[in-house]
Short mmCIF file of N, CA and C in Angstrom, two decimals:
data_model
loop_
_atom_site.label_atom_id
_atom_site.label_comp_id
_atom_site.label_asym_id
_atom_site.label_seq_id
_atom_site.Cartn_x
_atom_site.Cartn_y
_atom_site.Cartn_z
N UNK Q 6 -1.41 -58.92 -31.58
CA UNK Q 6 -1.78 -58.51 -30.24
C UNK Q 6 -0.73 -57.54 -29.68
N UNK Q 7 -1.15 -56.69 -28.74
CA UNK Q 7 -0.22 -55.76 -28.10
C UNK Q 7 -0.58 -55.61 -26.63
N UNK Q 8 0.36 -55.13 -25.88
CA UNK Q 8 0.11 -54.86 -24.46
C UNK Q 8 0.48 -53.41 -24.19
N UNK Q 9 -0.21 -52.84 -23.26
CA UNK Q 9 0.06 -51.46 -22.88
C UNK Q 9 0.64 -51.44 -21.47
N UNK Q 10 1.75 -50.78 -21.33
CA UNK Q 10 2.37 -50.63 -20.01
C UNK Q 10 2.16 -49.18 -19.57
N UNK Q 11 1.33 -48.98 -18.59
CA UNK Q 11 1.06 -47.64 -18.07
C UNK Q 11 2.10 -47.29 -17.00
N UNK Q 12 2.71 -46.15 -17.14
CA UNK Q 12 3.72 -45.70 -16.19
C UNK Q 12 3.11 -44.60 -15.31
N UNK Q 13 3.24 -44.76 -14.01
CA UNK Q 13 2.71 -43.77 -13.08
C UNK Q 13 3.55 -42.50 -13.09
N UNK Q 14 3.05 -41.51 -12.40
CA UNK Q 14 3.76 -40.24 -12.32
C UNK Q 14 4.99 -40.37 -11.42
N UNK Q 15 5.98 -39.56 -11.72
CA UNK Q 15 7.23 -39.58 -10.95
C UNK Q 15 6.97 -39.13 -9.52
N UNK Q 16 7.52 -39.86 -8.55
CA UNK Q 16 7.40 -39.40 -7.16
C UNK Q 16 8.02 -38.00 -7.01
N UNK Q 17 7.35 -37.16 -6.27
CA UNK Q 17 7.78 -35.77 -6.14
C UNK Q 17 7.26 -35.23 -4.82
N UNK Q 18 7.55 -33.97 -4.57
CA UNK Q 18 7.03 -33.32 -3.36
C UNK Q 18 6.79 -31.84 -3.65
N UNK Q 19 5.99 -31.23 -2.82
CA UNK Q 19 5.78 -29.78 -2.91
C UNK Q 19 6.28 -29.15 -1.61
N UNK Q 20 6.57 -27.85 -1.68
CA UNK Q 20 7.03 -27.13 -0.49
C UNK Q 20 6.11 -25.93 -0.23
N UNK Q 21 6.03 -25.57 1.03
CA UNK Q 21 5.29 -24.38 1.43
C UNK Q 21 6.00 -23.78 2.64
N UNK Q 22 6.31 -22.49 2.57
CA UNK Q 22 7.04 -21.83 3.66
C UNK Q 22 6.19 -20.72 4.24
N UNK Q 23 6.06 -20.71 5.55
CA UNK Q 23 5.18 -19.75 6.21
C UNK Q 23 5.78 -19.31 7.55
N UNK Q 24 5.38 -18.14 8.05
CA UNK Q 24 4.51 -17.15 7.41
C UNK Q 24 5.26 -16.37 6.34
N UNK Q 25 4.55 -15.60 5.51
CA UNK Q 25 5.23 -14.86 4.45
C UNK Q 25 6.09 -13.71 4.95
N UNK Q 26 5.76 -13.16 6.14
CA UNK Q 26 6.55 -12.06 6.69
C UNK Q 26 6.75 -12.25 8.18
N UNK Q 27 7.92 -11.85 8.67
CA UNK Q 27 8.24 -11.85 10.09
C UNK Q 27 9.01 -10.58 10.41
N UNK Q 28 8.83 -10.08 11.64
CA UNK Q 28 9.56 -8.89 12.09
C UNK Q 28 10.17 -9.18 13.46
N UNK Q 29 11.44 -8.85 13.61
CA UNK Q 29 12.14 -9.04 14.89
C UNK Q 29 12.94 -7.79 15.22
N UNK Q 30 13.25 -7.64 16.48
CA UNK Q 30 14.17 -6.60 16.93
C UNK Q 30 15.56 -7.21 17.05
N UNK Q 31 16.57 -6.46 16.65
CA UNK Q 31 17.94 -6.96 16.74
C UNK Q 31 18.20 -7.55 18.11
N UNK Q 32 18.82 -8.74 18.13
CA UNK Q 32 19.10 -9.41 19.39
C UNK Q 32 18.09 -10.48 19.73
N UNK Q 33 17.00 -10.58 18.95
CA UNK Q 33 15.99 -11.62 19.19
C UNK Q 33 15.91 -12.53 17.97
N UNK Q 34 15.01 -13.49 18.02
CA UNK Q 34 14.91 -14.46 16.94
C UNK Q 34 13.47 -14.78 16.58
N UNK Q 35 13.31 -15.56 15.53
CA UNK Q 35 11.99 -15.99 15.09
C UNK Q 35 12.18 -17.27 14.28
N UNK Q 36 11.13 -17.74 13.63
CA UNK Q 36 11.25 -18.97 12.84
C UNK Q 36 10.25 -18.98 11.70
N UNK Q 37 10.53 -19.83 10.71
CA UNK Q 37 9.61 -20.10 9.61
C UNK Q 37 9.36 -21.61 9.57
N UNK Q 38 8.16 -22.00 9.19
CA UNK Q 38 7.80 -23.41 9.03
C UNK Q 38 7.91 -23.78 7.55
N UNK Q 39 8.77 -24.74 7.25
CA UNK Q 39 8.99 -25.20 5.88
C UNK Q 39 8.34 -26.57 5.74
N UNK Q 40 7.19 -26.62 5.08
CA UNK Q 40 6.39 -27.85 5.01
C UNK Q 40 6.57 -28.54 3.67
N UNK Q 41 6.59 -29.86 3.72
CA UNK Q 41 6.65 -30.66 2.49
C UNK Q 41 5.45 -31.60 2.43
N UNK Q 42 4.98 -31.83 1.22
CA UNK Q 42 3.88 -32.76 0.97
C UNK Q 42 4.32 -33.73 -0.11
N UNK Q 43 4.17 -35.03 0.15
CA UNK Q 43 4.58 -36.07 -0.80
C UNK Q 43 3.55 -36.20 -1.92
N UNK Q 44 4.06 -36.45 -3.13
CA UNK Q 44 3.22 -36.72 -4.29
C UNK Q 44 3.66 -38.04 -4.91
N UNK Q 45 2.70 -38.85 -5.30
CA UNK Q 45 2.98 -40.08 -6.06
C UNK Q 45 3.93 -41.02 -5.32
N UNK Q 46 3.74 -41.15 -4.01
CA UNK Q 46 4.52 -42.10 -3.24
C UNK Q 46 5.93 -41.66 -2.94
N UNK Q 47 6.21 -40.39 -3.01
CA UNK Q 47 7.55 -39.88 -2.70
C UNK Q 47 7.92 -40.29 -1.27
N UNK Q 48 9.12 -40.84 -1.08
CA UNK Q 48 9.49 -41.36 0.25
C UNK Q 48 10.92 -41.05 0.65
N UNK Q 49 11.52 -40.06 0.02
CA UNK Q 49 12.89 -39.66 0.37
C UNK Q 49 12.86 -38.49 1.34
N UNK Q 50 13.93 -38.33 2.09
CA UNK Q 50 14.06 -37.17 2.95
C UNK Q 50 14.29 -35.91 2.14
N UNK Q 51 13.80 -34.79 2.65
CA UNK Q 51 13.99 -33.50 1.97
C UNK Q 51 14.83 -32.60 2.88
N UNK Q 52 15.94 -32.13 2.35
CA UNK Q 52 16.84 -31.26 3.10
C UNK Q 52 16.72 -29.83 2.59
N UNK Q 53 16.47 -28.91 3.53
CA UNK Q 53 16.34 -27.50 3.18
C UNK Q 53 17.66 -26.76 3.39
N UNK Q 54 17.85 -25.74 2.57
CA UNK Q 54 18.97 -24.83 2.72
C UNK Q 54 18.49 -23.44 2.30
N UNK Q 55 19.35 -22.45 2.53
CA UNK Q 55 19.03 -21.09 2.09
C UNK Q 55 19.58 -20.92 0.68
N UNK Q 56 18.69 -20.77 -0.28
CA UNK Q 56 19.12 -20.55 -1.66
C UNK Q 56 19.65 -19.14 -1.81
N UNK Q 57 18.94 -18.17 -1.23
CA UNK Q 57 19.39 -16.79 -1.31
C UNK Q 57 18.81 -15.98 -0.17
N UNK Q 58 19.56 -14.95 0.24
CA UNK Q 58 19.09 -13.97 1.20
C UNK Q 58 19.61 -12.62 0.74
N UNK Q 59 18.69 -11.74 0.36
CA UNK Q 59 19.08 -10.43 -0.14
C UNK Q 59 18.44 -9.35 0.71
N UNK Q 60 19.09 -8.19 0.87
CA UNK Q 60 20.37 -7.84 0.26
C UNK Q 60 21.54 -8.52 0.96
N UNK Q 61 22.69 -8.49 0.31
CA UNK Q 61 23.91 -9.02 0.90
C UNK Q 61 24.52 -7.95 1.80
N UNK Q 62 24.68 -8.28 3.07
CA UNK Q 62 25.21 -7.31 4.04
C UNK Q 62 26.35 -7.95 4.83
N UNK Q 63 27.08 -7.11 5.55
CA UNK Q 63 28.24 -7.59 6.31
C UNK Q 63 27.82 -8.53 7.43
N UNK Q 64 26.72 -8.22 8.12
CA UNK Q 64 26.30 -9.02 9.27
C UNK Q 64 24.82 -9.38 9.13
N UNK Q 65 24.50 -10.41 8.33
CA UNK Q 65 23.10 -10.80 8.15
C UNK Q 65 22.61 -11.65 9.33
N UNK Q 66 21.30 -11.88 9.40
CA UNK Q 66 20.79 -12.83 10.39
C UNK Q 66 21.37 -14.22 10.09
N UNK Q 67 21.49 -15.05 11.13
CA UNK Q 67 21.93 -16.42 10.92
C UNK Q 67 20.72 -17.35 10.89
N UNK Q 68 20.83 -18.42 10.11
CA UNK Q 68 19.72 -19.35 9.92
C UNK Q 68 20.22 -20.76 10.15
N UNK Q 69 19.50 -21.51 10.98
CA UNK Q 69 19.77 -22.93 11.19
C UNK Q 69 18.45 -23.68 11.00
N UNK Q 70 18.54 -25.00 10.94
CA UNK Q 70 17.36 -25.81 10.65
C UNK Q 70 17.16 -26.88 11.70
N UNK Q 71 15.90 -27.12 12.03
CA UNK Q 71 15.51 -28.18 12.96
C UNK Q 71 14.62 -29.16 12.21
N UNK Q 72 14.83 -30.45 12.44
CA UNK Q 72 14.08 -31.52 11.76
C UNK Q 72 14.33 -31.49 10.26
N UNK Q 73 15.57 -31.13 9.87
CA UNK Q 73 15.91 -31.09 8.45
C UNK Q 73 16.15 -32.51 7.94
N UNK Q 74 15.79 -32.75 6.69
CA UNK Q 74 15.97 -34.07 6.09
C UNK Q 74 14.82 -35.02 6.36
N UNK Q 75 13.71 -34.52 6.88
CA UNK Q 75 12.56 -35.38 7.19
C UNK Q 75 11.85 -35.82 5.91
N UNK Q 76 11.20 -36.99 6.00
CA UNK Q 76 10.44 -37.54 4.87
C UNK Q 76 9.04 -36.92 4.87
N UNK Q 77 8.60 -36.36 3.73
CA UNK Q 77 7.25 -35.78 3.69
C UNK Q 77 6.19 -36.84 4.00
N UNK Q 78 5.07 -36.43 4.56
CA UNK Q 78 4.68 -35.06 4.84
C UNK Q 78 5.31 -34.64 6.18
N UNK Q 79 6.03 -33.52 6.17
CA UNK Q 79 6.77 -33.13 7.37
C UNK Q 79 6.97 -31.63 7.38
N UNK Q 80 7.43 -31.13 8.53
CA UNK Q 80 7.74 -29.71 8.67
C UNK Q 80 9.14 -29.54 9.23
N UNK Q 81 9.95 -28.79 8.53
CA UNK Q 81 11.27 -28.39 9.00
C UNK Q 81 11.15 -26.96 9.50
N UNK Q 82 11.82 -26.65 10.59
CA UNK Q 82 11.78 -25.29 11.13
C UNK Q 82 13.08 -24.58 10.81
N UNK Q 83 12.95 -23.40 10.18
CA UNK Q 83 14.10 -22.53 9.94
C UNK Q 83 14.18 -21.55 11.10
N UNK Q 84 15.24 -21.65 11.87
CA UNK Q 84 15.42 -20.81 13.06
C UNK Q 84 16.27 -19.60 12.70
N UNK Q 85 15.70 -18.41 12.93
CA UNK Q 85 16.38 -17.16 12.60
C UNK Q 85 16.95 -16.57 13.89
N UNK Q 86 18.23 -16.23 13.88
CA UNK Q 86 18.89 -15.64 15.05
C UNK Q 86 19.52 -14.32 14.65
N UNK Q 87 19.31 -13.29 15.48
CA UNK Q 87 19.98 -12.01 15.26
C UNK Q 87 20.75 -11.63 16.52
N UNK Q 88 21.74 -10.77 16.35
CA UNK Q 88 22.52 -10.27 17.48
C UNK Q 88 22.43 -8.74 17.47
N UNK Q 89 23.06 -8.14 18.45
CA UNK Q 89 23.08 -6.69 18.52
C UNK Q 89 23.81 -6.04 17.36
N UNK Q 90 24.60 -6.83 16.62
CA UNK Q 90 25.34 -6.27 15.49
C UNK Q 90 24.75 -6.67 14.14
N UNK Q 91 23.63 -7.41 14.13
CA UNK Q 91 22.98 -7.77 12.87
C UNK Q 91 22.55 -6.50 12.14
N UNK Q 92 22.80 -6.45 10.85
CA UNK Q 92 22.44 -5.28 10.06
C UNK Q 92 20.91 -5.16 9.97
N UNK Q 93 20.34 -4.04 10.44
CA UNK Q 93 18.89 -3.85 10.34
C UNK Q 93 18.46 -3.72 8.88
N UNK Q 94 17.21 -4.06 8.62
CA UNK Q 94 16.68 -3.93 7.27
C UNK Q 94 15.68 -5.02 6.98
N UNK Q 95 15.18 -5.04 5.75
CA UNK Q 95 14.23 -6.07 5.32
C UNK Q 95 14.94 -6.99 4.34
N UNK Q 96 14.90 -8.28 4.66
CA UNK Q 96 15.57 -9.31 3.87
C UNK Q 96 14.54 -10.16 3.13
N UNK Q 97 14.88 -10.55 1.92
CA UNK Q 97 14.09 -11.52 1.18
C UNK Q 97 14.85 -12.84 1.20
N UNK Q 98 14.19 -13.90 1.67
CA UNK Q 98 14.85 -15.20 1.85
C UNK Q 98 14.12 -16.25 1.02
N UNK Q 99 14.89 -17.03 0.25
CA UNK Q 99 14.33 -18.16 -0.49
C UNK Q 99 14.94 -19.44 0.06
N UNK Q 100 14.07 -20.34 0.52
CA UNK Q 100 14.51 -21.65 1.01
C UNK Q 100 14.36 -22.68 -0.11
N UNK Q 101 15.34 -23.57 -0.21
CA UNK Q 101 15.32 -24.63 -1.23
C UNK Q 101 15.26 -25.99 -0.56
N UNK Q 102 14.34 -26.84 -1.05
CA UNK Q 102 14.23 -28.22 -0.57
C UNK Q 102 14.73 -29.18 -1.64
N UNK Q 103 15.62 -30.11 -1.24
CA UNK Q 103 16.20 -31.08 -2.17
C UNK Q 103 16.05 -32.47 -1.60
N UNK Q 104 15.59 -33.42 -2.42
CA UNK Q 104 15.49 -34.81 -1.99
C UNK Q 104 14.96 -35.68 -3.09
N UNK Q 105 15.42 -36.95 -3.13
CA UNK Q 105 14.91 -37.91 -4.11
C UNK Q 105 15.09 -37.46 -5.55
N UNK Q 106 16.15 -36.70 -5.82
CA UNK Q 106 16.39 -36.23 -7.18
C UNK Q 106 15.53 -35.05 -7.58
N UNK Q 107 14.77 -34.51 -6.66
CA UNK Q 107 13.88 -33.39 -6.95
C UNK Q 107 14.34 -32.15 -6.18
N UNK Q 108 14.11 -30.99 -6.75
CA UNK Q 108 14.46 -29.72 -6.11
C UNK Q 108 13.29 -28.76 -6.24
N UNK Q 109 12.89 -28.18 -5.12
CA UNK Q 109 11.80 -27.20 -5.15
C UNK Q 109 12.13 -26.04 -4.22
N UNK Q 110 11.84 -24.82 -4.69
CA UNK Q 110 12.07 -23.62 -3.91
C UNK Q 110 10.75 -23.07 -3.40
N UNK Q 111 10.77 -22.58 -2.17
CA UNK Q 111 9.61 -21.89 -1.62
C UNK Q 111 9.51 -20.51 -2.24
N UNK Q 112 8.30 -19.97 -2.25
CA UNK Q 112 8.12 -18.56 -2.55
C UNK Q 112 8.89 -17.75 -1.51
N UNK Q 113 9.54 -16.69 -1.93
CA UNK Q 113 10.37 -15.89 -1.02
C UNK Q 113 9.56 -15.41 0.19
N UNK Q 114 10.18 -15.47 1.36
CA UNK Q 114 9.60 -14.91 2.57
C UNK Q 114 10.37 -13.65 2.93
N UNK Q 115 9.74 -12.81 3.75
CA UNK Q 115 10.34 -11.53 4.12
C UNK Q 115 10.65 -11.50 5.61
N UNK Q 116 11.82 -10.99 5.95
CA UNK Q 116 12.24 -10.84 7.34
C UNK Q 116 12.69 -9.40 7.55
N UNK Q 117 12.03 -8.69 8.47
CA UNK Q 117 12.44 -7.33 8.81
C UNK Q 117 13.13 -7.35 10.17
N UNK Q 118 14.34 -6.83 10.21
CA UNK Q 118 15.12 -6.73 11.45
C UNK Q 118 15.17 -5.26 11.84
N UNK Q 119 14.57 -4.93 12.95
CA UNK Q 119 14.57 -3.54 13.44
C UNK Q 119 15.69 -3.34 14.47
N UNK Q 120 16.32 -2.19 14.40
CA UNK Q 120 17.29 -1.84 15.42
C UNK Q 120 16.59 -1.44 16.71
N UNK Q 121 17.30 -1.48 17.81
CA UNK Q 121 16.75 -1.09 19.11
C UNK Q 121 16.76 0.43 19.19
N UNK Q 122 15.62 1.03 19.52
CA UNK Q 122 15.50 2.48 19.61
C UNK Q 122 16.40 3.02 20.72
N UNK Q 123 17.14 4.09 20.40
CA UNK Q 123 17.96 4.78 21.40
C UNK Q 123 17.77 6.28 21.26
N UNK Q 124 17.99 7.00 22.34
CA UNK Q 124 17.88 8.46 22.32
C UNK Q 124 18.90 9.04 23.30
N UNK Q 125 19.39 10.24 22.99
CA UNK Q 125 20.31 10.93 23.90
C UNK Q 125 20.03 12.43 23.83
N UNK Q 126 20.36 13.12 24.91
CA UNK Q 126 20.13 14.57 24.97
C UNK Q 126 21.26 15.21 25.78
N UNK Q 127 21.65 16.42 25.35
CA UNK Q 127 22.70 17.17 26.06
C UNK Q 127 22.26 18.62 26.23
N UNK Q 128 22.85 19.29 27.21
CA UNK Q 128 22.68 20.73 27.40
C UNK Q 128 24.07 21.35 27.30
N UNK Q 129 24.21 22.27 26.37
CA UNK Q 129 25.52 22.88 26.09
C UNK Q 129 26.60 21.82 25.87
N UNK Q 130 26.21 20.73 25.19
CA UNK Q 130 27.15 19.67 24.85
C UNK Q 130 27.46 18.70 25.95
N UNK Q 131 26.77 18.81 27.09
CA UNK Q 131 27.06 17.97 28.24
C UNK Q 131 25.83 17.13 28.61
N UNK Q 132 26.00 15.81 28.74
CA UNK Q 132 24.89 15.00 29.24
C UNK Q 132 24.74 15.21 30.75
N UNK Q 133 23.54 15.01 31.25
CA UNK Q 133 23.33 15.19 32.68
C UNK Q 133 23.03 16.64 33.00
N UNK Q 134 23.39 17.08 34.21
CA UNK Q 134 23.06 18.43 34.68
C UNK Q 134 24.17 19.42 34.38
N UNK Q 135 23.75 20.65 34.08
CA UNK Q 135 24.70 21.76 33.95
C UNK Q 135 24.18 22.93 34.79
N UNK Q 136 25.03 23.89 35.03
CA UNK Q 136 24.64 25.12 35.72
C UNK Q 136 24.95 26.30 34.81
N UNK Q 137 24.00 27.23 34.69
CA UNK Q 137 24.21 28.43 33.89
C UNK Q 137 23.80 29.64 34.73
N UNK Q 138 24.31 30.83 34.40
CA UNK Q 138 23.91 32.03 35.14
C UNK Q 138 22.42 32.31 34.97
N UNK Q 139 21.90 33.03 35.94
CA UNK Q 139 20.49 33.43 35.93
C UNK Q 139 20.19 34.26 34.68
N UNK Q 140 19.03 33.98 34.07
CA UNK Q 140 18.51 34.73 32.92
C UNK Q 140 19.43 34.62 31.70
N UNK Q 141 20.02 33.40 31.52
CA UNK Q 141 20.78 33.12 30.30
C UNK Q 141 20.20 31.87 29.66
N UNK Q 142 20.64 31.59 28.44
CA UNK Q 142 20.10 30.47 27.67
C UNK Q 142 21.08 29.31 27.61
N UNK Q 143 20.55 28.14 27.35
CA UNK Q 143 21.36 26.95 27.08
C UNK Q 143 20.96 26.40 25.72
N UNK Q 144 21.83 25.58 25.15
CA UNK Q 144 21.51 24.91 23.89
C UNK Q 144 21.24 23.44 24.18
N UNK Q 145 20.03 23.00 23.83
CA UNK Q 145 19.63 21.61 24.03
C UNK Q 145 19.77 20.89 22.69
N UNK Q 146 20.54 19.80 22.68
CA UNK Q 146 20.72 19.00 21.46
C UNK Q 146 20.31 17.56 21.75
N UNK Q 147 19.69 16.93 20.78
CA UNK Q 147 19.25 15.54 20.96
C UNK Q 147 19.45 14.76 19.67
N UNK Q 148 19.55 13.45 19.82
CA UNK Q 148 19.68 12.56 18.66
C UNK Q 148 19.05 11.23 19.01
N UNK Q 149 18.78 10.43 17.97
CA UNK Q 149 18.16 9.12 18.18
C UNK Q 149 18.57 8.19 17.05
N UNK Q 150 18.38 6.90 17.30
CA UNK Q 150 18.61 5.87 16.28
C UNK Q 150 17.44 4.92 16.30
N UNK Q 151 17.06 4.45 15.09
CA UNK Q 151 15.99 3.46 14.92
C UNK Q 151 14.68 3.94 15.52
N UNK Q 152 14.38 5.23 15.31
CA UNK Q 152 13.14 5.81 15.78
C UNK Q 152 12.40 6.43 14.59
N UNK Q 153 11.10 6.67 14.79
CA UNK Q 153 10.30 7.29 13.74
C UNK Q 153 9.76 8.65 14.17
N UNK Q 154 9.74 8.93 15.46
CA UNK Q 154 9.32 10.25 15.93
C UNK Q 154 9.92 10.53 17.30
N UNK Q 155 10.26 11.81 17.54
CA UNK Q 155 10.79 12.24 18.83
C UNK Q 155 10.21 13.60 19.18
N UNK Q 156 10.11 13.86 20.47
CA UNK Q 156 9.66 15.16 20.95
C UNK Q 156 10.43 15.50 22.22
N UNK Q 157 10.87 16.76 22.31
CA UNK Q 157 11.61 17.21 23.48
C UNK Q 157 10.66 17.99 24.39
N UNK Q 158 10.57 17.54 25.65
CA UNK Q 158 9.74 18.23 26.65
C UNK Q 158 10.64 19.11 27.50
N UNK Q 159 10.13 20.23 28.03
CA UNK Q 159 8.73 20.66 28.01
C UNK Q 159 8.33 21.49 26.81
N UNK Q 160 9.25 21.77 25.87
CA UNK Q 160 8.93 22.69 24.79
C UNK Q 160 8.19 22.07 23.62
N UNK Q 161 8.24 20.72 23.51
CA UNK Q 161 7.56 20.06 22.41
C UNK Q 161 8.31 20.12 21.09
N UNK Q 162 9.63 20.37 21.13
CA UNK Q 162 10.40 20.41 19.90
C UNK Q 162 10.38 19.05 19.22
N UNK Q 163 10.04 18.98 17.93
CA UNK Q 163 10.00 17.70 17.23
C UNK Q 163 11.31 17.41 16.50
N UNK Q 164 11.47 16.19 16.06
CA UNK Q 164 12.61 15.81 15.22
C UNK Q 164 13.36 14.63 15.78
N UNK Q 165 13.87 13.79 14.87
CA UNK Q 165 14.66 12.64 15.28
C UNK Q 165 16.00 13.07 15.87
N UNK Q 166 16.45 14.26 15.48
CA UNK Q 166 17.63 14.88 16.07
C UNK Q 166 17.46 16.38 15.87
N UNK Q 167 18.19 17.14 16.66
CA UNK Q 167 18.08 18.58 16.51
C UNK Q 167 18.82 19.32 17.60
N UNK Q 168 18.75 20.65 17.51
CA UNK Q 168 19.38 21.52 18.49
C UNK Q 168 18.54 22.78 18.60
N UNK Q 169 18.25 23.19 19.82
CA UNK Q 169 17.42 24.37 20.05
C UNK Q 169 17.97 25.18 21.21
N UNK Q 170 17.86 26.49 21.10
CA UNK Q 170 18.19 27.37 22.22
C UNK Q 170 16.97 27.46 23.14
N UNK Q 171 17.23 27.46 24.44
CA UNK Q 171 16.12 27.44 25.41
C UNK Q 171 15.45 28.79 25.55
N UNK Q 172 16.13 29.85 25.18
CA UNK Q 172 15.67 31.17 25.61
C UNK Q 172 16.19 31.39 27.02
N UNK Q 173 16.18 32.61 27.49
CA UNK Q 173 16.73 32.91 28.81
C UNK Q 173 15.91 32.24 29.91
N UNK Q 174 16.60 31.54 30.81
CA UNK Q 174 15.95 30.76 31.86
C UNK Q 174 16.11 31.46 33.21
N UNK Q 175 15.01 31.44 33.98
CA UNK Q 175 15.05 32.03 35.33
C UNK Q 175 14.72 30.99 36.40
N UNK Q 176 14.40 29.76 35.96
CA UNK Q 176 14.15 28.66 36.90
C UNK Q 176 14.83 27.40 36.37
N UNK Q 177 15.09 26.46 37.28
CA UNK Q 177 15.66 25.17 36.87
C UNK Q 177 14.63 24.44 35.99
N UNK Q 178 15.08 23.95 34.87
CA UNK Q 178 14.19 23.27 33.93
C UNK Q 178 14.82 21.93 33.53
N UNK Q 179 14.01 20.89 33.52
CA UNK Q 179 14.46 19.56 33.11
C UNK Q 179 13.96 19.31 31.69
N UNK Q 180 14.88 18.96 30.79
CA UNK Q 180 14.54 18.65 29.40
C UNK Q 180 14.69 17.15 29.17
N UNK Q 181 13.72 16.56 28.52
CA UNK Q 181 13.78 15.13 28.18
C UNK Q 181 13.39 14.95 26.72
N UNK Q 182 13.95 13.92 26.10
CA UNK Q 182 13.56 13.57 24.74
C UNK Q 182 12.85 12.22 24.81
N UNK Q 183 11.69 12.14 24.17
CA UNK Q 183 10.88 10.92 24.15
C UNK Q 183 10.69 10.50 22.69
N UNK Q 184 11.15 9.30 22.37
CA UNK Q 184 11.10 8.81 21.00
C UNK Q 184 10.36 7.49 20.91
N UNK Q 185 9.79 7.23 19.75
CA UNK Q 185 9.17 5.94 19.47
C UNK Q 185 9.71 5.42 18.14
N UNK Q 186 9.71 4.10 18.00
CA UNK Q 186 10.16 3.48 16.77
C UNK Q 186 9.55 2.11 16.62
N UNK Q 187 9.88 1.40 15.54
CA UNK Q 187 9.28 0.08 15.30
C UNK Q 187 9.53 -0.92 16.42
N UNK Q 188 10.66 -0.77 17.12
CA UNK Q 188 11.00 -1.75 18.17
C UNK Q 188 10.59 -1.29 19.56
N UNK Q 189 9.98 -0.10 19.67
CA UNK Q 189 9.57 0.38 20.99
C UNK Q 189 9.95 1.83 21.19
N UNK Q 190 10.05 2.23 22.45
CA UNK Q 190 10.32 3.63 22.76
C UNK Q 190 11.69 3.79 23.41
N UNK Q 191 12.18 5.02 23.37
CA UNK Q 191 13.45 5.36 24.01
C UNK Q 191 13.31 6.76 24.59
N UNK Q 192 13.83 6.93 25.79
CA UNK Q 192 13.73 8.23 26.46
C UNK Q 192 15.10 8.58 27.04
N UNK Q 193 15.37 9.89 27.09
CA UNK Q 193 16.62 10.35 27.72
C UNK Q 193 16.39 11.71 28.33
#
């Protein structure tokens, strides 16, 4: 005679991290939901950490966790914080969950940090107002950061930065630069 001893499957868990992409402007924050699902009676807490964040930069976004170490089925929140000095760019982040002798990594999520759009304009190298003799020209120069398009009024000169001669002026003229970018608009 013989007996058969059937052994059940090892307790385990699965992970799911969402959403797959997030976009923030420098100085603001966002979050990802890190969900766990128990398999085969898994009953240990699962603690998440950042396995990797690429590229490696001097001032990356900071990440903290809320409800970390919870027993599945549960959701841990990864809180993303940026400052005015956070390096802009697109980051790939992999979160790792560890608990009960098991380790599982989420599929990489993407975080895009946009810089705040800025614009500046000068006339003959001077911001603000200048005075020039009647029927003479001025040089208008402009620049921008974290923008995708700019236009200088009233002439409609395009470019993220540039310098143009006005041509001889016989009336007072106000020049402005209007720019747009992923984080909004900037005018000067």
